[in-house]
mmCIF file of C-alpha atoms in Angstrom:
data_model
loop_
_atom_site.group_PDB
_atom_site.id
_atom_site.type_symbol
_atom_site.label_atom_id
_atom_site.label_comp_id
_atom_site.label_asym_id
_atom_site.label_seq_id
_atom_site.Cartn_x
_atom_site.Cartn_y
_atom_site.Cartn_z
ATOM 1 C CA MET A 467 21.528 -41.429 -24.289
ATOM 2 C CA LYS A 468 20.959 -38.232 -26.213
ATOM 3 C CA GLN A 469 19.718 -35.387 -24.018
ATOM 4 C CA ASP A 470 16.957 -33.009 -25.024
ATOM 5 C CA CYS A 471 18.565 -30.132 -23.119
ATOM 6 C CA ASP A 472 21.448 -29.388 -20.776
ATOM 7 C CA ILE A 473 19.312 -28.304 -17.823
ATOM 8 C CA ALA A 474 15.657 -29.009 -17.058
ATOM 9 C CA VAL A 475 13.990 -26.453 -14.783
ATOM 10 C CA ILE A 476 10.692 -27.191 -13.021
ATOM 11 C CA GLY A 477 8.587 -24.113 -12.262
ATOM 12 C CA ALA A 478 8.415 -20.668 -13.897
ATOM 13 C CA GLY A 479 8.233 -18.555 -10.738
ATOM 14 C CA PRO A 480 10.966 -16.011 -9.949
ATOM 15 C CA ALA A 481 13.583 -18.667 -9.094
ATOM 16 C CA GLY A 482 12.855 -20.770 -12.170
ATOM 17 C CA SER A 483 12.784 -17.922 -14.675
ATOM 18 C CA THR A 484 15.917 -16.362 -13.187
ATOM 19 C CA VAL A 485 18.040 -19.515 -13.138
ATOM 20 C CA ALA A 486 16.804 -20.415 -16.638
ATOM 21 C CA LYS A 487 17.727 -17.027 -18.084
ATOM 22 C CA LEU A 488 21.135 -16.927 -16.393
ATOM 23 C CA LEU A 489 21.942 -20.396 -17.733
ATOM 24 C CA ASN A 490 20.630 -19.606 -21.210
ATOM 25 C CA ASP A 491 22.641 -16.386 -21.329
ATOM 26 C CA ALA A 492 25.755 -18.460 -20.512
ATOM 27 C CA GLY A 493 25.126 -20.736 -23.492
ATOM 28 C CA LEU A 494 23.345 -23.705 -21.902
ATOM 29 C CA ARG A 495 20.242 -25.272 -23.458
ATOM 30 C CA VAL A 496 17.405 -24.922 -20.955
ATOM 31 C CA THR A 497 13.896 -26.369 -20.976
ATOM 32 C CA LEU A 498 11.466 -25.094 -18.337
ATOM 33 C CA LEU A 499 8.314 -27.042 -17.419
ATOM 34 C CA GLU A 500 5.541 -25.112 -15.644
ATOM 35 C CA ALA A 501 2.397 -26.896 -14.417
ATOM 36 C CA GLN A 502 0.129 -23.853 -14.607
ATOM 37 C CA LYS A 503 -0.964 -21.385 -17.255
ATOM 38 C CA PHE A 504 0.411 -17.862 -16.775
ATOM 39 C CA PRO A 505 -0.497 -15.339 -15.538
ATOM 40 C CA ARG A 506 -1.717 -16.943 -12.312
ATOM 41 C CA PHE A 507 -2.396 -15.632 -8.806
ATOM 42 C CA VAL A 508 0.118 -16.163 -5.988
ATOM 43 C CA ILE A 509 1.062 -14.211 -2.869
ATOM 44 C CA GLY A 510 4.510 -13.031 -1.796
ATOM 45 C CA GLU A 511 4.027 -9.583 -3.287
ATOM 46 C CA SER A 512 6.347 -7.299 -1.335
ATOM 47 C CA LEU A 513 9.911 -7.567 -2.614
ATOM 48 C CA LEU A 514 13.072 -6.622 -0.714
ATOM 49 C CA PRO A 515 15.822 -4.360 -2.104
ATOM 50 C CA ASN A 516 18.332 -7.221 -2.293
ATOM 51 C CA CYS A 517 16.062 -8.822 -4.908
ATOM 52 C CA MET A 518 16.880 -5.995 -7.272
ATOM 53 C CA ASN A 519 20.582 -6.860 -7.398
ATOM 54 C CA VAL A 520 19.850 -10.349 -8.779
ATOM 55 C CA LEU A 521 17.078 -9.117 -11.088
ATOM 56 C CA GLU A 522 19.469 -6.533 -12.505
ATOM 57 C CA ARG A 523 22.259 -9.063 -13.059
ATOM 58 C CA ALA A 524 19.791 -11.409 -14.759
ATOM 59 C CA GLY A 525 18.773 -8.688 -17.210
ATOM 60 C CA PHE A 526 15.175 -8.250 -16.041
ATOM 61 C CA LEU A 527 15.398 -4.653 -14.871
ATOM 62 C CA SER A 528 14.312 -2.852 -18.047
ATOM 63 C CA ALA A 529 11.119 -4.909 -18.374
ATOM 64 C CA LEU A 530 10.275 -4.395 -14.702
ATOM 65 C CA GLU A 531 10.800 -0.641 -14.901
ATOM 66 C CA LYS A 532 8.322 -0.452 -17.786
ATOM 67 C CA ALA A 533 5.657 -2.333 -15.826
ATOM 68 C CA GLY A 534 4.872 0.566 -13.495
ATOM 69 C CA PHE A 535 4.950 -1.411 -10.256
ATOM 70 C CA GLN A 536 4.512 0.349 -6.907
ATOM 71 C CA HIS A 537 7.798 1.831 -5.695
ATOM 72 C CA LYS A 538 8.809 0.561 -2.239
ATOM 73 C CA ASN A 539 11.436 2.136 0.010
ATOM 74 C CA GLY A 540 10.711 0.637 3.419
ATOM 75 C CA ALA A 541 8.321 -0.793 5.965
ATOM 76 C CA VAL A 542 6.045 0.530 8.677
ATOM 77 C CA PHE A 543 5.379 -1.475 11.839
ATOM 78 C CA GLU A 544 2.382 -0.732 14.060
ATOM 79 C CA CYS A 545 1.027 -2.186 17.280
ATOM 80 C CA GLY A 546 -1.676 -0.156 18.983
ATOM 81 C CA GLU A 547 -0.083 3.228 19.670
ATOM 82 C CA GLN A 548 3.414 1.961 18.840
ATOM 83 C CA TYR A 549 4.736 2.983 15.433
ATOM 84 C CA ARG A 550 8.034 2.580 13.605
ATOM 85 C CA SER A 551 8.825 3.625 10.036
ATOM 86 C CA ILE A 552 11.943 2.091 8.482
ATOM 87 C CA ASP A 553 13.633 3.381 5.331
ATOM 88 C CA PHE A 554 15.537 0.587 3.577
ATOM 89 C CA ARG A 555 17.971 3.092 2.097
ATOM 90 C CA GLN A 556 19.385 3.692 5.592
ATOM 91 C CA ASN A 557 21.161 0.345 5.659
ATOM 92 C CA PHE A 558 24.562 -1.095 6.506
ATOM 93 C CA GLU A 559 25.529 -1.945 2.910
ATOM 94 C CA THR A 560 28.133 -0.035 0.910
ATOM 95 C CA THR A 561 26.733 -1.157 -2.462
ATOM 96 C CA GLY A 562 23.438 -2.469 -3.802
ATOM 97 C CA TRP A 563 19.843 -1.379 -3.983
ATOM 98 C CA GLY A 564 17.953 0.374 -1.208
ATOM 99 C CA THR A 565 14.552 0.420 -2.913
ATOM 100 C CA THR A 566 12.394 -2.130 -4.689
ATOM 101 C CA TYR A 567 8.800 -2.802 -5.810
ATOM 102 C CA GLN A 568 5.513 -4.115 -4.479
ATOM 103 C CA VAL A 569 4.076 -6.330 -7.187
ATOM 104 C CA LYS A 570 1.085 -8.344 -8.181
ATOM 105 C CA ARG A 571 2.828 -11.644 -8.602
ATOM 106 C CA ALA A 572 0.660 -12.755 -11.507
ATOM 107 C CA GLU A 573 2.077 -9.903 -13.592
ATOM 108 C CA PHE A 574 5.577 -9.927 -12.069
ATOM 109 C CA ASP A 575 6.146 -13.656 -12.578
ATOM 110 C CA HIS A 576 4.723 -13.492 -16.090
ATOM 111 C CA ILE A 577 7.133 -10.694 -17.028
ATOM 112 C CA LEU A 578 10.142 -12.700 -15.823
ATOM 113 C CA ALA A 579 8.965 -15.810 -17.660
ATOM 114 C CA LYS A 580 8.371 -13.883 -20.900
ATOM 115 C CA GLU A 581 11.818 -12.282 -20.676
ATOM 116 C CA ALA A 582 13.431 -15.688 -20.123
ATOM 117 C CA GLU A 583 11.484 -17.092 -23.072
ATOM 118 C CA ARG A 584 12.414 -14.122 -25.255
ATOM 119 C CA SER A 585 16.094 -14.745 -24.487
ATOM 120 C CA GLY A 586 15.823 -18.306 -25.800
ATOM 121 C CA VAL A 587 14.612 -20.477 -22.917
ATOM 122 C CA ASP A 588 12.207 -23.229 -24.027
ATOM 123 C CA ILE A 589 9.259 -22.681 -21.648
ATOM 124 C CA ARG A 590 6.362 -25.126 -21.710
ATOM 125 C CA PHE A 591 3.323 -24.003 -19.726
ATOM 126 C CA GLU A 592 0.664 -26.443 -18.490
ATOM 127 C CA HIS A 593 3.216 -29.256 -18.352
ATOM 128 C CA LYS A 594 2.904 -31.187 -15.094
ATOM 129 C CA VAL A 595 5.802 -33.323 -13.873
ATOM 130 C CA THR A 596 4.633 -36.769 -12.747
ATOM 131 C CA ALA A 597 7.850 -38.781 -12.276
ATOM 132 C CA ILE A 598 11.573 -38.175 -11.892
ATOM 133 C CA HIS A 599 14.791 -40.091 -12.411
ATOM 134 C CA ALA A 600 17.700 -37.964 -11.191
ATOM 135 C CA ALA A 601 21.345 -38.863 -11.761
ATOM 136 C CA ASP A 602 24.091 -36.475 -12.833
ATOM 137 C CA ASN A 603 24.276 -36.461 -16.648
ATOM 138 C CA ASP A 604 21.368 -38.920 -16.860
ATOM 139 C CA CYS A 605 18.109 -37.288 -15.738
ATOM 140 C CA GLN A 606 14.642 -38.089 -17.012
ATOM 141 C CA ILE A 607 11.435 -36.210 -16.311
ATOM 142 C CA THR A 608 8.058 -37.691 -17.143
ATOM 143 C CA TYR A 609 5.347 -35.079 -17.633
ATOM 144 C CA GLU A 610 1.829 -34.557 -18.918
ATOM 145 C CA ASP A 611 0.926 -31.665 -21.197
ATOM 146 C CA ALA A 612 -2.350 -29.718 -21.210
ATOM 147 C CA ALA A 613 -4.001 -32.403 -23.353
ATOM 148 C CA GLY A 614 -2.970 -35.153 -20.937
ATOM 149 C CA GLU A 615 -0.336 -36.552 -23.287
ATOM 150 C CA GLU A 616 2.607 -38.123 -21.456
ATOM 151 C CA SER A 617 6.180 -37.495 -22.588
ATOM 152 C CA THR A 618 9.748 -37.745 -21.303
ATOM 153 C CA LEU A 619 12.376 -35.027 -21.154
ATOM 154 C CA ARG A 620 16.046 -35.984 -20.861
ATOM 155 C CA ALA A 621 18.591 -33.612 -19.360
ATOM 156 C CA SER A 622 21.958 -33.686 -17.665
ATOM 157 C CA PHE A 623 20.658 -31.953 -14.530
ATOM 158 C CA ILE A 624 17.348 -30.924 -12.910
ATOM 159 C CA VAL A 625 16.624 -27.646 -11.119
ATOM 160 C CA ASP A 626 13.461 -27.744 -8.997
ATOM 161 C CA ALA A 627 11.977 -24.259 -8.673
ATOM 162 C CA SER A 628 8.397 -25.474 -8.312
ATOM 163 C CA GLY A 629 7.657 -23.367 -5.226
ATOM 164 C CA TYR A 630 4.748 -24.533 -3.093
ATOM 165 C CA GLY A 631 4.384 -27.550 -5.429
ATOM 166 C CA ARG A 632 7.749 -28.880 -4.137
ATOM 167 C CA VAL A 633 7.920 -31.449 -6.932
ATOM 168 C CA LEU A 634 11.246 -33.145 -6.153
ATOM 169 C CA PRO A 635 10.815 -33.200 -2.353
ATOM 170 C CA ARG A 636 7.448 -34.878 -2.944
ATOM 171 C CA LEU A 637 8.582 -37.366 -5.609
ATOM 172 C CA LEU A 638 11.970 -38.174 -4.040
ATOM 173 C CA GLY A 639 10.804 -38.228 -0.415
ATOM 174 C CA LEU A 640 12.939 -35.277 0.683
ATOM 175 C CA SER A 641 10.337 -33.452 2.792
ATOM 176 C CA ARG A 642 10.616 -33.315 6.557
ATOM 177 C CA PRO A 643 8.277 -31.821 9.178
ATOM 178 C CA PRO A 644 9.033 -28.130 9.821
ATOM 179 C CA GLN A 645 10.255 -27.230 13.292
ATOM 180 C CA THR A 646 7.766 -24.394 13.681
ATOM 181 C CA VAL A 647 4.322 -23.740 15.107
ATOM 182 C CA SER A 648 1.629 -24.337 12.483
ATOM 183 C CA ARG A 649 -0.008 -21.078 11.443
ATOM 184 C CA ARG A 650 -2.774 -20.046 9.086
ATOM 185 C CA ALA A 651 -2.658 -17.174 6.602
ATOM 186 C CA VAL A 652 -5.917 -15.652 5.317
ATOM 187 C CA PHE A 653 -5.661 -13.083 2.545
ATOM 188 C CA THR A 654 -7.334 -11.265 -0.307
ATOM 189 C CA HIS A 655 -6.978 -8.321 -2.684
ATOM 190 C CA VAL A 656 -9.047 -5.168 -2.277
ATOM 191 C CA LYS A 657 -9.724 -1.819 -3.868
ATOM 192 C CA ASP A 658 -8.333 -0.128 -0.802
ATOM 193 C CA ARG A 659 -9.780 3.413 -1.200
ATOM 194 C CA ILE A 660 -7.461 4.596 1.580
ATOM 195 C CA ASP A 661 -7.833 8.343 2.120
ATOM 196 C CA ASP A 662 -5.791 8.704 5.326
ATOM 197 C CA PRO A 663 -3.203 11.438 4.549
ATOM 198 C CA ASP A 664 -0.659 9.762 6.860
ATOM 199 C CA TYR A 665 -0.733 6.460 4.980
ATOM 200 C CA ASP A 666 2.490 5.834 3.013
ATOM 201 C CA ARG A 667 1.992 3.738 -0.130
ATOM 202 C CA THR A 668 5.759 3.405 -0.634
ATOM 203 C CA LYS A 669 6.018 1.059 2.366
ATOM 204 C CA ILE A 670 4.531 -2.260 3.373
ATOM 205 C CA LEU A 671 2.489 -1.945 6.571
ATOM 206 C CA ILE A 672 3.028 -4.706 9.146
ATOM 207 C CA THR A 673 0.504 -4.505 11.982
ATOM 208 C CA VAL A 674 0.701 -6.497 15.204
ATOM 209 C CA HIS A 675 -2.491 -7.317 17.076
ATOM 210 C CA PRO A 676 -2.613 -5.021 20.135
ATOM 211 C CA ASP A 677 -3.240 -7.925 22.540
ATOM 212 C CA ARG A 678 -1.560 -10.852 20.742
ATOM 213 C CA HIS A 679 2.019 -10.506 19.498
ATOM 214 C CA ASP A 680 1.664 -13.847 17.658
ATOM 215 C CA ILE A 681 -1.037 -12.404 15.357
ATOM 216 C CA TRP A 682 0.039 -9.979 12.663
ATOM 217 C CA TYR A 683 -1.184 -8.504 9.385
ATOM 218 C CA TRP A 684 0.184 -7.233 6.095
ATOM 219 C CA LEU A 685 -1.089 -4.421 3.907
ATOM 220 C CA ILE A 686 0.736 -4.184 0.581
ATOM 221 C CA PRO A 687 -0.429 -1.336 -1.691
ATOM 222 C CA PHE A 688 -0.143 -1.631 -5.466
ATOM 223 C CA SER A 689 0.187 1.149 -8.012
ATOM 224 C CA ASP A 690 -3.360 0.745 -9.350
ATOM 225 C CA GLY A 691 -5.140 1.629 -6.094
ATOM 226 C CA THR A 692 -5.574 -1.965 -4.976
ATOM 227 C CA ALA A 693 -3.787 -3.766 -2.155
ATOM 228 C CA SER A 694 -3.015 -7.189 -0.773
ATOM 229 C CA VAL A 695 -4.320 -7.699 2.771
ATOM 230 C CA GLY A 696 -3.611 -10.702 4.965
ATOM 231 C CA ALA A 697 -3.579 -11.919 8.544
ATOM 232 C CA ILE A 698 -1.522 -14.640 10.229
ATOM 233 C CA TYR A 699 -2.707 -16.446 13.336
ATOM 234 C CA PRO A 700 -1.947 -19.789 15.068
ATOM 235 C CA GLU A 701 -3.599 -22.774 13.434
ATOM 236 C CA GLY A 702 -6.264 -24.263 15.686
ATOM 237 C CA ASP A 703 -6.562 -21.184 17.902
ATOM 238 C CA THR A 704 -9.671 -21.839 20.016
ATOM 239 C CA THR A 705 -10.474 -18.112 20.012
ATOM 240 C CA PHE A 706 -11.932 -18.583 16.538
ATOM 241 C CA THR A 707 -13.671 -21.925 17.009
ATOM 242 C CA GLY A 708 -16.901 -22.127 14.999
ATOM 243 C CA MET A 709 -16.147 -18.992 12.965
ATOM 244 C CA SER A 710 -15.816 -18.928 9.180
ATOM 245 C CA GLU A 711 -12.517 -17.707 7.758
ATOM 246 C CA GLN A 712 -14.230 -14.571 6.444
ATOM 247 C CA ASP A 713 -15.598 -13.841 9.922
ATOM 248 C CA VAL A 714 -12.151 -14.417 11.463
ATOM 249 C CA PHE A 715 -10.571 -12.115 8.890
ATOM 250 C CA ASP A 716 -13.160 -9.366 9.359
ATOM 251 C CA ARG A 717 -12.879 -9.573 13.144
ATOM 252 C CA LEU A 718 -9.093 -9.435 13.136
ATOM 253 C CA ILE A 719 -9.042 -6.454 10.775
ATOM 254 C CA SER A 720 -11.573 -4.574 12.911
ATOM 255 C CA GLU A 721 -9.420 -4.981 16.036
ATOM 256 C CA THR A 722 -6.592 -2.823 14.614
ATOM 257 C CA ARG A 723 -6.125 0.501 12.809
ATOM 258 C CA LEU A 724 -6.546 -1.465 9.582
ATOM 259 C CA GLY A 725 -10.269 -1.330 10.279
ATOM 260 C CA HIS A 726 -10.071 2.459 9.897
ATOM 261 C CA LEU A 727 -7.725 2.424 6.900
ATOM 262 C CA LEU A 728 -9.839 -0.118 5.025
ATOM 263 C CA ALA A 729 -13.257 1.175 6.061
ATOM 264 C CA ASN A 730 -14.208 1.828 2.428
ATOM 265 C CA ALA A 731 -12.330 -1.111 0.895
ATOM 266 C CA GLU A 732 -13.965 -3.586 -1.464
ATOM 267 C CA GLN A 733 -12.719 -7.143 -1.894
ATOM 268 C CA THR A 734 -11.787 -7.957 -5.479
ATOM 269 C CA ARG A 735 -10.903 -11.613 -4.844
ATOM 270 C CA PRO A 736 -12.501 -14.300 -2.693
ATOM 271 C CA LEU A 737 -10.736 -14.765 0.626
ATOM 272 C CA GLN A 738 -8.105 -17.512 0.462
ATOM 273 C CA SER A 739 -6.065 -19.291 3.097
ATOM 274 C CA ILE A 740 -2.959 -21.410 3.527
ATOM 275 C CA ALA A 741 -2.466 -23.500 6.647
ATOM 276 C CA GLY A 742 0.709 -25.166 7.894
ATOM 277 C CA TYR A 743 2.715 -23.393 5.217
ATOM 278 C CA GLY A 744 6.133 -24.057 6.780
ATOM 279 C CA ALA A 745 8.241 -26.518 4.778
ATOM 280 C CA GLU A 746 11.720 -28.025 5.001
ATOM 281 C CA SER A 747 13.784 -30.530 3.015
ATOM 282 C CA GLU A 748 16.300 -33.147 4.114
ATOM 283 C CA GLN A 749 18.835 -31.779 1.630
ATOM 284 C CA LEU A 750 19.052 -28.977 -0.907
ATOM 285 C CA CYS A 751 20.929 -30.836 -3.623
ATOM 286 C CA GLY A 752 21.844 -34.361 -4.654
ATOM 287 C CA ASP A 753 22.836 -36.557 -7.567
ATOM 288 C CA GLY A 754 21.678 -34.617 -10.610
ATOM 289 C CA TYR A 755 19.377 -32.098 -8.906
ATOM 290 C CA VAL A 756 19.153 -28.937 -6.813
ATOM 291 C CA LEU A 757 16.218 -27.322 -4.970
ATOM 292 C CA LEU A 758 15.574 -23.577 -5.136
ATOM 293 C CA GLY A 759 13.401 -21.182 -3.144
ATOM 294 C CA ASN A 760 10.195 -22.551 -1.662
ATOM 295 C CA SER A 761 10.896 -25.964 -3.139
ATOM 296 C CA ALA A 762 13.804 -26.259 -0.705
ATOM 297 C CA GLY A 763 11.813 -24.827 2.198
ATOM 298 C CA PHE A 764 9.469 -22.021 3.154
ATOM 299 C CA LEU A 765 9.884 -19.613 6.044
ATOM 300 C CA ASP A 766 7.167 -17.528 7.636
ATOM 301 C CA PRO A 767 6.330 -14.546 5.379
ATOM 302 C CA VAL A 768 6.589 -11.845 8.067
ATOM 303 C CA PHE A 769 9.755 -10.299 6.553
ATOM 304 C CA SER A 770 8.891 -10.922 2.884
ATOM 305 C CA SER A 771 12.002 -13.069 2.504
ATOM 306 C CA GLY A 772 10.541 -15.629 0.078
ATOM 307 C CA VAL A 773 11.375 -14.039 -3.278
ATOM 308 C CA THR A 774 14.749 -12.827 -1.979
ATOM 309 C CA ILE A 775 15.754 -16.365 -0.949
ATOM 310 C CA ALA A 776 14.399 -17.728 -4.246
ATOM 311 C CA LEU A 777 16.439 -15.305 -6.353
ATOM 312 C CA HIS A 778 19.602 -15.761 -4.283
ATOM 313 C CA SER A 779 19.326 -19.539 -4.587
ATOM 314 C CA ALA A 780 18.753 -19.206 -8.347
ATOM 315 C CA GLU A 781 21.931 -17.185 -8.831
ATOM 316 C CA LEU A 782 24.016 -19.511 -6.666
ATOM 317 C CA ALA A 783 22.761 -22.554 -8.568
ATOM 318 C CA ALA A 784 23.319 -20.882 -11.938
ATOM 319 C CA ASN A 785 26.934 -20.117 -11.016
ATOM 320 C CA MET A 786 27.508 -23.752 -10.052
ATOM 321 C CA LEU A 787 25.882 -25.119 -13.204
ATOM 322 C CA ILE A 788 27.765 -22.725 -15.477
ATOM 323 C CA ALA A 789 31.047 -23.837 -13.896
ATOM 324 C CA ARG A 790 29.976 -27.465 -14.347
ATOM 325 C CA HIS A 791 29.139 -26.820 -18.004
ATOM 326 C CA ARG A 792 32.581 -25.309 -18.557
ATOM 327 C CA GLY A 793 34.209 -28.462 -17.298
ATOM 328 C CA GLU A 794 35.524 -27.189 -13.977
ATOM 329 C CA THR A 795 36.431 -30.193 -11.831
ATOM 330 C CA ASP A 796 36.430 -28.713 -8.324
ATOM 331 C CA ILE A 797 32.642 -28.201 -8.088
ATOM 332 C CA ASP A 798 31.371 -28.774 -4.557
ATOM 333 C CA TRP A 799 27.650 -28.140 -4.133
ATOM 334 C CA GLU A 800 27.934 -28.170 -0.360
ATOM 335 C CA THR A 801 30.440 -25.316 -0.201
ATOM 336 C CA GLY A 802 29.259 -23.500 -3.333
ATOM 337 C CA PHE A 803 25.515 -23.693 -2.804
ATOM 338 C CA THR A 804 24.160 -25.270 0.381
ATOM 339 C CA LYS A 805 26.329 -23.505 2.951
ATOM 340 C CA PRO A 806 26.210 -19.996 1.459
ATOM 341 C CA LEU A 807 22.446 -20.224 0.865
ATOM 342 C CA SER A 808 21.769 -21.600 4.338
ATOM 343 C CA CYS A 809 23.717 -18.763 5.943
ATOM 344 C CA GLY A 810 21.137 -16.179 4.923
ATOM 345 C CA VAL A 811 18.167 -18.500 5.392
ATOM 346 C CA GLU A 812 19.208 -19.148 8.992
ATOM 347 C CA THR A 813 19.582 -15.407 9.573
ATOM 348 C CA PHE A 814 16.016 -14.886 8.389
ATOM 349 C CA ARG A 815 14.899 -17.873 10.478
ATOM 350 C CA SER A 816 16.416 -16.320 13.612
ATOM 351 C CA TYR A 817 14.546 -13.094 12.855
ATOM 352 C CA VAL A 818 11.270 -14.990 12.403
ATOM 353 C CA ASP A 819 11.769 -16.900 15.667
ATOM 354 C CA ALA A 820 12.624 -13.678 17.497
ATOM 355 C CA TRP A 821 9.529 -12.020 16.002
ATOM 356 C CA TYR A 822 7.126 -14.618 17.353
ATOM 357 C CA ALA A 823 8.930 -14.729 20.695
ATOM 358 C CA GLY A 824 8.307 -10.968 20.917
ATOM 359 C CA ARG A 825 11.997 -10.044 21.116
ATOM 360 C CA LEU A 826 12.247 -8.598 17.623
ATOM 361 C CA GLN A 827 9.065 -6.602 18.073
ATOM 362 C CA THR A 828 10.671 -5.055 21.164
ATOM 363 C CA ILE A 829 13.765 -4.245 19.090
ATOM 364 C CA ILE A 830 11.804 -2.723 16.196
ATOM 365 C CA PHE A 831 9.571 -0.536 18.331
ATOM 366 C CA GLY A 832 12.443 0.329 20.673
ATOM 367 C CA GLN A 833 14.939 1.285 17.965
ATOM 368 C CA PRO A 834 15.891 4.971 17.952
ATOM 369 C CA ASN A 835 15.037 7.137 14.967
ATOM 370 C CA ASP A 836 18.637 8.274 14.626
ATOM 371 C CA ASP A 837 21.085 7.131 11.965
ATOM 372 C CA SER A 838 23.174 4.880 14.225
ATOM 373 C CA GLN A 839 25.329 2.039 12.878
ATOM 374 C CA LEU A 840 23.355 -0.441 14.975
ATOM 375 C CA LYS A 841 20.086 0.641 13.388
ATOM 376 C CA ARG A 842 21.630 0.313 9.923
ATOM 377 C CA MET A 843 22.608 -3.286 10.718
ATOM 378 C CA VAL A 844 18.997 -4.114 11.606
ATOM 379 C CA VAL A 845 17.658 -2.345 8.511
ATOM 380 C CA SER A 846 20.033 -4.295 6.250
ATOM 381 C CA ILE A 847 18.505 -7.612 7.294
ATOM 382 C CA LEU A 848 14.986 -6.234 6.823
ATOM 383 C CA ALA A 849 16.084 -5.075 3.341
ATOM 384 C CA GLY A 850 17.114 -8.650 2.493
ATOM 385 C CA TYR A 851 20.883 -8.401 2.955
ATOM 386 C CA ALA A 852 21.062 -11.564 5.055
ATOM 387 C CA TRP A 853 24.252 -12.913 3.455
ATOM 388 C CA ASN A 854 26.678 -10.083 4.249
ATOM 389 C CA MET A 855 29.001 -11.588 6.862
ATOM 390 C CA GLU A 856 30.490 -8.131 7.498
ATOM 391 C CA ASN A 857 27.255 -7.314 9.302
ATOM 392 C CA PRO A 858 27.480 -8.614 12.904
ATOM 393 C CA LEU A 859 23.731 -9.266 12.828
ATOM 394 C CA VAL A 860 24.399 -11.837 10.084
ATOM 395 C CA ALA A 861 27.634 -13.272 11.457
ATOM 396 C CA LYS A 862 26.287 -13.745 15.007
ATOM 397 C CA THR A 863 22.542 -13.289 14.613
ATOM 398 C CA ASP A 864 21.156 -14.777 17.829
ATOM 399 C CA ARG A 865 23.826 -13.217 20.030
ATOM 400 C CA TYR A 866 23.251 -9.723 18.671
ATOM 401 C CA LEU A 867 19.471 -10.071 18.736
ATOM 402 C CA GLU A 868 19.660 -10.888 22.445
ATOM 403 C CA MET A 869 21.941 -7.916 23.022
ATOM 404 C CA LEU A 870 19.652 -5.580 21.061
ATOM 405 C CA HIS A 871 16.603 -6.865 22.915
ATOM 406 C CA ASP A 872 18.237 -6.116 26.270
ATOM 407 C CA LEU A 873 19.124 -2.596 25.055
ATOM 408 C CA CYS A 874 15.625 -1.888 23.739
ATOM 409 C CA ALA A 875 13.505 -3.550 26.442
ATOM 410 C CA PRO A 876 11.757 -1.131 28.820
ATOM 411 C CA SER A 877 13.478 -0.784 32.193
ATOM 412 C CA SER A 878 11.735 -2.672 34.991
#
């Protein structure tokens, strides 16, 4: 059966636009179906330096530099009187980026999609996928366009980069319950009007509740004087029974230094929330398809790993599909995609688990301010370099986290 394209990509977020452009640049015919109209609002706004390596290789850098996004060189962690500023440039890596951007995703994602389209990718916005038949070299996607007209797209392979929509896991029954505590995120954008001279707009601010290490907040400043503000707390926490989400948000903000920083802030968006946002899939690839980024699974956002994982998965998948297109016969998705991607994801997962257990917070606030090799190893993971097996904190994550916790914990 004649195919309409070589590769069909679902979703025009960072993973979808990146894999589509990489494939198009290698000579493959790519059609990208996106359910929404761009630009559109989404969170996940604080990038990590490792993102920049993939964005540069994909040819997006020039367009991003022109956009005037907020420069980002690190992170600040606060909990009551405890304070730690981390510069991502002081990392363990010998090559690669040490800085990045903080971005409004509506604009950032739209730029990537436009660049992919400009390079030759056939992008169809407001095209919602309703059914899938996946088989290598014989894939069919049924979709509805903005007018409700139903059509079929034929391709040799499907890449699902649909993010929170998780199209293939939903249609093919690949979802499985996440092995994490269910949490709720409440968030908004504000005109921040921060006038504190000690506030550093080049860093994301991660604040831990002074009495609850399982409640934390983000403050992500943008270049136009606005900021993204959010709080994470356990779903179903009886502390907030009977309270509206706005009241919970206002109360949580007031119980930290954020109340001072944002005293003059004005919300520019209605408060939104996501509950039970953790997601996992039974497998990352199969006969005629592969899952990228949040479509494969979503970790807690505490270390801003989402876009980094999405871009890394996009590049890995593109390399596999380019080799497939060239007729290479030794293509093994397990060894070429699943295992190398999972290595970094599991490193991030260990960091997330250690964060909520309190161990990583002890490490972060107990780390010395010197330029030690051990500190650089920690900073590398926080900068997104979770796939460098030369870093002991990647190769043996849990073991070294325990060791670091014991070194940093206060003496009894």
